[in-house]
């Protein structure tokens, strides 16, 4: 039986939900299709936001011959067949899901035909193509980023899905619960609605039924739909601001959403961006808490995370290392570099080896002469850095 998400695939771009920056009156993708000019392209974005649906809509509107492939499932022979079909028809649209996983053999087969225009490539990926896609492909395609769907977008899709389910009855709050628990993934939301429909004895979907199916609302969106990234931002700023209660509140919202990956990434950044040298032991502690959380899984994963979040919020704060590093990067980007001093080049015979001197320190210049006297690092007023600086000064004082 064909699943509901496939039954609902849009027949034209105007039926696509969301992506108003690309689709609609005088929007770039709609204009390209309306004029019958389709460049090879890559559509990238999170799962369930419409990449495949847009590809189907484009093919349907242009009434072109097309083949849909998956870079991990379809083999080299399938790609050979596509090329032969393209030659037979004079042109073929080839849609490749998970294009970031396409190996070199398949790329070598397709690239000359993409270059000649025999094949128009539509690649679909959840990975950033600027990092994950082979440059040879990237240089031959137009890249379009798809935006995350809002709760109202998901609600619109679910209302449309109800029209495909005969005799469905839905309580008022059910659509909202499913939409908010989908993390912006319309395909996932539609699938949950479909499962609930067939799991019900009388086609009536209630909040209680959703709870029995394990569907629970997540807390990325408050009543103003501020969104997932606002919760992550509030999480970091609460720790940075040393508000332990707010930090635990936002951690709890992320835990209820079971979004461990986002928690791990943000904790790792905070440890070095906001706490840094004021409590350098926090980095290893964060990694240990993450390892423990991964080992035990949810719901117990919350316990090591809660403990280390409390310590992070209560820790003294310093961004001195982070700010110093960024200042150095800004000089590089402005072209303020200069040459490596001769005495510390690989071939130097005049380099003074610090370990041959008292306290393993000897005075010599390390910066390029254009940057001599430049100080990127500015010490913050906390016990660890002040002690570290004192030791550093004593070491220099005894050097020759």
Coordinates of C-alpha atoms in Angstrom, one line a residue:
X1 CA 0.0 0.0 0.0
X2 CA 1.4 3.4 -1.0
X3 CA 2.1 5.6 2.0
X4 CA 0.2 8.8 2.6
X5 CA 3.3 11.1 2.1
X6 CA 3.8 9.7 -1.4
X7 CA 0.1 10.0 -2.3
X8 CA 0.3 13.7 -1.3
X9 CA 3.3 14.6 -3.4
X10 CA 2.7 17.9 -5.1
X11 CA 1.9 17.9 -8.8
X12 CA 3.3 21.4 -9.3
X13 CA 5.5 23.8 -7.5
X14 CA 2.5 25.9 -6.3
X15 CA 1.4 22.8 -4.3
X16 CA 4.7 22.7 -2.4
X17 CA 4.4 23.7 1.3
X18 CA 6.9 26.3 2.5
X19 CA 10.1 27.4 0.7
X20 CA 8.5 30.7 -0.2
X21 CA 12.0 32.2 -0.8
X22 CA 12.2 29.9 -3.9
X23 CA 8.7 29.1 -4.9
X24 CA 5.8 31.5 -5.8
X25 CA 5.2 34.6 -7.9
X26 CA 8.5 36.0 -9.2
X27 CA 10.5 33.6 -7.1
X28 CA 13.6 32.1 -8.7
X29 CA 12.7 28.4 -8.9
X30 CA 9.2 29.1 -10.1
X31 CA 10.5 31.5 -12.8
X32 CA 13.1 29.0 -14.1
X33 CA 10.5 26.2 -14.4
X34 CA 7.8 28.5 -16.0
X35 CA 10.4 29.5 -18.6
X36 CA 11.3 25.9 -19.3
X37 CA 14.9 26.6 -18.3
X38 CA 16.2 24.1 -15.8
X39 CA 19.9 24.2 -14.7
X40 CA 21.4 21.3 -12.9
X41 CA 21.0 21.9 -9.2
X42 CA 21.4 20.7 -5.7
X43 CA 18.6 21.1 -3.2
X44 CA 19.8 20.8 0.4
X45 CA 18.2 21.0 3.8
X46 CA 16.9 19.0 6.7
X47 CA 14.9 15.8 6.3
X48 CA 11.2 16.0 5.5
X49 CA 11.1 19.7 4.3
X50 CA 10.3 19.0 0.6
X51 CA 13.4 18.2 -1.4
X52 CA 12.0 15.2 -3.1
X53 CA 8.6 16.8 -3.5
X54 CA 10.1 19.8 -5.3
X55 CA 12.0 17.4 -7.6
X56 CA 8.8 15.5 -8.5
X57 CA 6.9 18.8 -9.0
X58 CA 9.6 20.1 -11.4
X59 CA 9.6 17.0 -13.4
X60 CA 5.8 16.9 -13.6
X61 CA 5.5 20.6 -14.6
X62 CA 8.1 20.3 -17.3
X63 CA 6.6 17.0 -18.5
X64 CA 10.2 15.8 -19.0
X65 CA 11.6 12.2 -19.0
X66 CA 13.2 11.6 -15.6
X67 CA 14.9 8.9 -13.5
X68 CA 15.0 8.9 -9.7
X69 CA 18.1 7.3 -8.2
X70 CA 19.7 7.0 -4.8
X71 CA 23.5 7.4 -4.6
X72 CA 23.9 4.6 -2.0
X73 CA 21.4 2.1 -3.4
X74 CA 21.7 2.3 -7.2
X75 CA 24.8 0.8 -8.8
X76 CA 27.0 1.8 -11.7
X77 CA 24.8 -0.1 -14.1
X78 CA 21.8 1.9 -13.2
X79 CA 23.8 5.1 -14.0
X80 CA 24.8 3.6 -17.3
X81 CA 21.2 2.9 -18.1
X82 CA 20.4 6.6 -17.4
X83 CA 23.0 7.8 -19.9
X84 CA 21.7 5.5 -22.6
X85 CA 18.1 6.7 -21.9
X86 CA 19.3 10.3 -22.1
X87 CA 20.9 9.6 -25.5
X88 CA 17.7 7.9 -26.7
X89 CA 15.4 10.7 -25.6
X90 CA 17.8 13.5 -26.4
X91 CA 17.7 14.7 -22.7
X92 CA 16.9 13.3 -19.3
X93 CA 16.5 14.7 -15.8
X94 CA 18.3 12.6 -13.3
X95 CA 17.3 13.1 -9.6
X96 CA 19.8 11.7 -7.2
X97 CA 19.0 11.4 -3.5
X98 CA 21.9 11.4 -1.0
X99 CA 24.1 12.9 -3.7
X100 CA 26.8 13.6 -1.1
X101 CA 27.4 9.8 -1.0
X102 CA 27.9 9.4 -4.8
X103 CA 31.3 7.7 -5.4
X104 CA 33.9 8.7 -8.0
X105 CA 33.0 6.1 -10.6
X106 CA 29.4 7.3 -10.8
X107 CA 30.5 10.9 -10.8
X108 CA 32.9 10.2 -13.7
X109 CA 30.1 8.7 -15.6
X110 CA 27.7 11.5 -15.2
X111 CA 29.9 14.6 -15.2
X112 CA 30.6 14.8 -19.0
X113 CA 26.9 14.5 -19.8
X114 CA 25.9 17.1 -17.2
X115 CA 28.5 19.3 -18.7
X116 CA 27.1 18.8 -22.2
X117 CA 23.5 19.3 -21.1
X118 CA 22.4 15.8 -22.1
X119 CA 21.5 15.2 -18.4
X120 CA 20.1 17.8 -16.1
X121 CA 21.0 16.7 -12.6
X122 CA 18.9 17.4 -9.5
X123 CA 20.8 16.4 -6.4
X124 CA 19.1 16.0 -3.0
X125 CA 21.0 16.1 0.2
X126 CA 20.7 16.8 3.9
X127 CA 24.5 17.7 4.0
X128 CA 25.9 21.1 3.3
X129 CA 27.1 20.8 -0.3
X130 CA 29.8 23.3 0.2
X131 CA 31.5 20.8 2.6
X132 CA 30.2 17.4 1.4
X133 CA 29.8 17.6 -2.4
X134 CA 32.7 17.0 -4.7
X135 CA 33.9 20.3 -6.2
X136 CA 33.7 18.9 -9.7
X137 CA 29.9 18.5 -9.3
X138 CA 29.5 21.7 -7.2
X139 CA 31.0 23.8 -10.0
X140 CA 28.4 22.5 -12.5
X141 CA 25.3 23.0 -10.5
X142 CA 23.1 25.8 -8.9
X143 CA 22.8 25.3 -5.2
X144 CA 19.5 26.0 -3.5
X145 CA 19.1 25.8 0.3
X146 CA 15.7 24.8 1.6
X147 CA 14.5 26.4 4.8
X148 CA 13.1 24.7 7.9
X149 CA 9.3 24.4 7.9
X150 CA 7.4 26.4 10.5
X151 CA 4.7 24.9 12.7
X152 CA 2.1 26.6 10.6
X153 CA 3.6 25.0 7.5
X154 CA 3.3 21.6 9.1
X155 CA -0.3 22.3 10.2
X156 CA -1.1 23.2 6.6
X157 CA 0.4 19.9 5.4
X158 CA -1.5 17.9 8.0
X159 CA -4.8 19.5 7.2
X160 CA -4.2 18.7 3.5
X161 CA -3.3 15.1 4.5
X162 CA -6.6 14.7 6.3
X163 CA -8.4 15.1 3.0
X164 CA -6.7 11.9 1.8
X165 CA -8.0 9.8 4.8
X166 CA -11.6 8.8 4.4
X167 CA -13.8 9.5 7.4
X168 CA -11.1 10.8 9.6
X169 CA -12.1 12.7 12.8
X170 CA -9.4 14.7 14.6
X171 CA -9.6 16.6 17.9
X172 CA -8.8 20.3 17.7
X173 CA -5.5 20.0 19.6
X174 CA -4.2 16.8 17.8
X175 CA -3.0 18.5 14.6
X176 CA -1.1 21.1 16.7
X177 CA 0.5 18.4 18.9
X178 CA 1.7 16.4 15.8
X179 CA 3.0 19.5 14.1
X180 CA 5.0 20.7 17.2
X181 CA 6.4 17.2 17.8
X182 CA 7.7 16.8 14.2
X183 CA 10.8 19.0 14.5
X184 CA 9.9 20.7 11.2
X185 CA 9.8 17.3 9.4
X186 CA 6.5 17.3 7.4
X187 CA 7.0 13.7 6.1
X188 CA 7.4 12.6 9.8
X189 CA 4.2 14.5 10.8
X190 CA 2.2 13.0 7.9
X191 CA 3.5 9.5 8.8
X192 CA 2.4 10.0 12.5
X193 CA -1.1 11.1 11.4
X194 CA -1.4 8.1 9.1
X195 CA -0.3 5.6 11.8
X196 CA -2.8 7.2 14.2
X197 CA -5.6 6.9 11.7
X198 CA -5.1 3.2 11.1
X199 CA -4.4 2.5 14.8
X200 CA -7.8 4.0 15.7
X201 CA -10.8 1.7 15.9
X202 CA -13.2 4.4 14.7
X203 CA -10.9 6.7 12.7
X204 CA -11.1 9.2 15.5
X205 CA -7.6 10.6 16.5
X206 CA -7.5 11.9 20.1
X207 CA -4.7 13.2 22.3
X208 CA -4.9 10.0 24.3
X209 CA -4.3 7.9 21.2
X210 CA -1.2 9.9 20.3
X211 CA 0.1 9.4 23.8
X212 CA -0.4 5.6 23.5
X213 CA 1.5 5.8 20.2
X214 CA 4.4 7.6 22.0
X215 CA 3.8 10.9 20.3
X216 CA 4.5 13.8 22.6
X217 CA 4.8 17.5 22.0
X218 CA 8.3 18.9 22.0
X219 CA 9.2 22.3 23.3
X220 CA 11.2 23.9 20.6
X221 CA 8.3 26.3 19.9
X222 CA 6.7 28.5 22.5
X223 CA 3.4 30.2 21.9
X224 CA 5.2 32.7 19.7
X225 CA 6.9 29.9 17.7
X226 CA 10.4 31.3 18.5
X227 CA 11.9 28.1 17.3
X228 CA 14.6 25.5 18.0
X229 CA 17.6 27.8 17.6
X230 CA 16.2 30.3 20.0
X231 CA 16.0 27.6 22.7
X232 CA 19.7 26.6 22.0
X233 CA 20.6 30.3 22.1
X234 CA 18.8 30.7 25.4
X235 CA 20.6 27.6 26.7
X236 CA 24.0 29.0 25.9
X237 CA 23.3 32.5 27.2
X238 CA 21.9 31.2 30.5
X239 CA 25.1 29.3 31.1
X240 CA 27.2 32.2 30.0
X241 CA 25.2 34.4 32.3
X242 CA 25.7 32.0 35.2
X243 CA 22.0 31.4 35.7
X244 CA 21.9 27.8 36.8
X245 CA 18.1 27.6 37.0
X246 CA 17.6 28.9 33.5
X247 CA 20.3 26.7 32.2
X248 CA 18.5 23.6 33.6
X249 CA 15.2 24.8 32.2
X250 CA 16.4 25.0 28.7
X251 CA 18.4 21.8 29.0
X252 CA 15.1 20.2 30.1
X253 CA 13.3 21.5 27.0
X254 CA 16.0 20.0 24.8
X255 CA 15.9 16.7 26.7
X256 CA 12.2 16.5 26.3
X257 CA 12.7 16.9 22.6
X258 CA 15.3 14.1 22.8
X259 CA 17.7 16.4 20.9
X260 CA 20.9 15.1 22.4
X261 CA 23.1 15.9 19.4
X262 CA 22.3 19.7 19.7
X263 CA 22.9 19.5 23.4
X264 CA 26.3 17.9 23.0
X265 CA 27.5 20.3 20.3
X266 CA 26.4 23.4 22.3
X267 CA 27.9 22.2 25.5
X268 CA 31.2 21.6 23.8
X269 CA 31.2 25.1 22.4
X270 CA 30.3 26.7 25.7
X271 CA 33.0 24.9 27.5
X272 CA 35.7 26.6 25.4
X273 CA 34.0 29.8 24.2
X274 CA 32.4 31.0 27.5
X275 CA 34.2 29.2 30.3
X276 CA 37.6 28.7 28.7
X277 CA 40.6 29.4 30.8
X278 CA 38.6 30.4 33.9
X279 CA 38.0 26.7 34.5
X280 CA 40.0 24.6 31.9
X281 CA 39.0 21.3 33.5
X282 CA 35.4 21.8 32.3
X283 CA 36.2 20.7 28.7
X284 CA 37.2 17.1 29.7
X285 CA 34.3 17.0 32.2
X286 CA 31.9 17.9 29.4
X287 CA 33.3 15.2 27.2
X288 CA 33.1 12.7 30.0
X289 CA 29.4 13.7 30.6
X290 CA 28.6 13.3 26.9
X291 CA 30.3 9.9 26.8
X292 CA 28.3 8.8 29.9
X293 CA 25.1 10.1 28.4
X294 CA 25.8 8.2 25.1
X295 CA 26.6 5.0 27.1
X296 CA 23.4 4.9 29.2
X297 CA 21.0 6.6 26.7
X298 CA 17.7 8.3 27.5
X299 CA 16.1 8.8 30.0
X300 CA 19.2 8.3 32.2
X301 CA 21.4 10.4 29.9
X302 CA 19.8 13.4 31.6
X303 CA 21.7 12.7 34.9
X304 CA 25.3 13.3 33.8
X305 CA 24.2 16.1 31.6
X306 CA 22.4 17.9 34.4
X307 CA 25.4 17.5 36.7
X308 CA 27.8 19.1 34.3
X309 CA 25.4 21.8 33.3
X310 CA 25.1 22.9 36.9
X311 CA 28.9 23.1 37.1
X312 CA 29.1 25.0 33.8
X313 CA 26.6 27.6 35.0
X314 CA 28.4 28.0 38.3
X315 CA 31.9 28.2 36.9
X316 CA 33.8 31.5 36.5
X317 CA 33.7 32.6 32.9
X318 CA 36.4 33.7 30.4
X319 CA 36.4 34.2 26.6
X320 CA 40.0 35.4 26.5
X321 CA 41.4 32.5 24.5
X322 CA 38.5 32.5 22.0
X323 CA 38.7 36.3 21.5
X324 CA 42.5 36.1 21.1
X325 CA 42.2 33.4 18.5
X326 CA 39.6 35.3 16.6
X327 CA 41.7 38.4 16.6
X328 CA 44.6 36.4 15.1
X329 CA 42.2 35.0 12.4
X330 CA 41.0 38.6 11.6
X331 CA 44.6 39.7 10.9
X332 CA 45.1 36.7 8.6
X333 CA 41.9 37.5 6.7
X334 CA 43.0 41.2 6.3
X335 CA 46.3 40.0 4.9
X336 CA 48.3 41.1 7.9
X337 CA 50.7 38.2 8.0
X338 CA 54.4 38.7 7.0
X339 CA 57.0 36.1 6.6
X340 CA 58.0 33.5 9.2
X341 CA 61.2 34.7 10.9
X342 CA 64.3 33.0 9.5
X343 CA 65.5 31.7 12.8
X344 CA 62.4 29.6 13.3
X345 CA 62.1 28.2 9.8
X346 CA 62.6 24.4 9.3
X347 CA 66.1 24.9 7.9
X348 CA 67.3 27.4 10.5
X349 CA 70.7 27.0 12.2
X350 CA 70.2 30.0 14.6
X351 CA 67.1 28.8 16.4
X352 CA 67.5 28.8 20.2
X353 CA 66.0 25.6 21.7
X354 CA 64.1 26.7 24.8
X355 CA 64.7 23.5 26.7
X356 CA 68.4 24.2 26.7
X357 CA 67.8 27.2 29.0
X358 CA 66.6 27.8 32.6
X359 CA 62.8 27.3 33.0
X360 CA 62.8 26.2 29.3
X361 CA 62.6 29.8 28.2
X362 CA 64.8 32.0 26.1
X363 CA 64.0 35.3 24.6
X364 CA 63.6 35.4 20.9
X365 CA 61.0 36.7 18.4
X366 CA 58.4 34.3 17.0
X367 CA 56.0 36.6 15.2
X368 CA 56.7 38.0 11.7
X369 CA 58.5 41.4 12.0
X370 CA 55.3 43.1 10.7
X371 CA 53.5 41.9 13.8
X372 CA 56.2 42.3 16.5
X373 CA 54.6 43.7 19.6
X374 CA 51.2 42.5 18.7
X375 CA 49.2 41.1 21.7
X376 CA 46.2 39.0 20.8
X377 CA 45.7 37.5 24.3
X378 CA 44.2 39.8 27.0
X379 CA 44.1 38.1 30.4
X380 CA 40.7 38.1 32.2
X381 CA 40.4 38.6 36.0
X382 CA 40.0 35.1 37.2
X383 CA 42.1 32.9 39.5
X384 CA 43.3 30.4 37.0
X385 CA 44.4 32.9 34.3
X386 CA 46.0 35.2 36.9
X387 CA 48.0 32.3 38.3
X388 CA 48.9 31.1 34.8
X389 CA 50.1 34.6 33.9
X390 CA 52.1 34.9 37.1
X391 CA 53.9 31.6 36.3
X392 CA 54.5 32.9 32.8
X393 CA 56.0 36.1 33.9
X394 CA 58.3 34.3 36.4
X395 CA 59.5 32.0 33.7
X396 CA 60.3 35.0 31.4
X397 CA 62.0 36.8 34.2
X398 CA 64.5 34.0 34.7
X399 CA 65.1 33.6 31.0
X400 CA 68.2 35.0 29.2

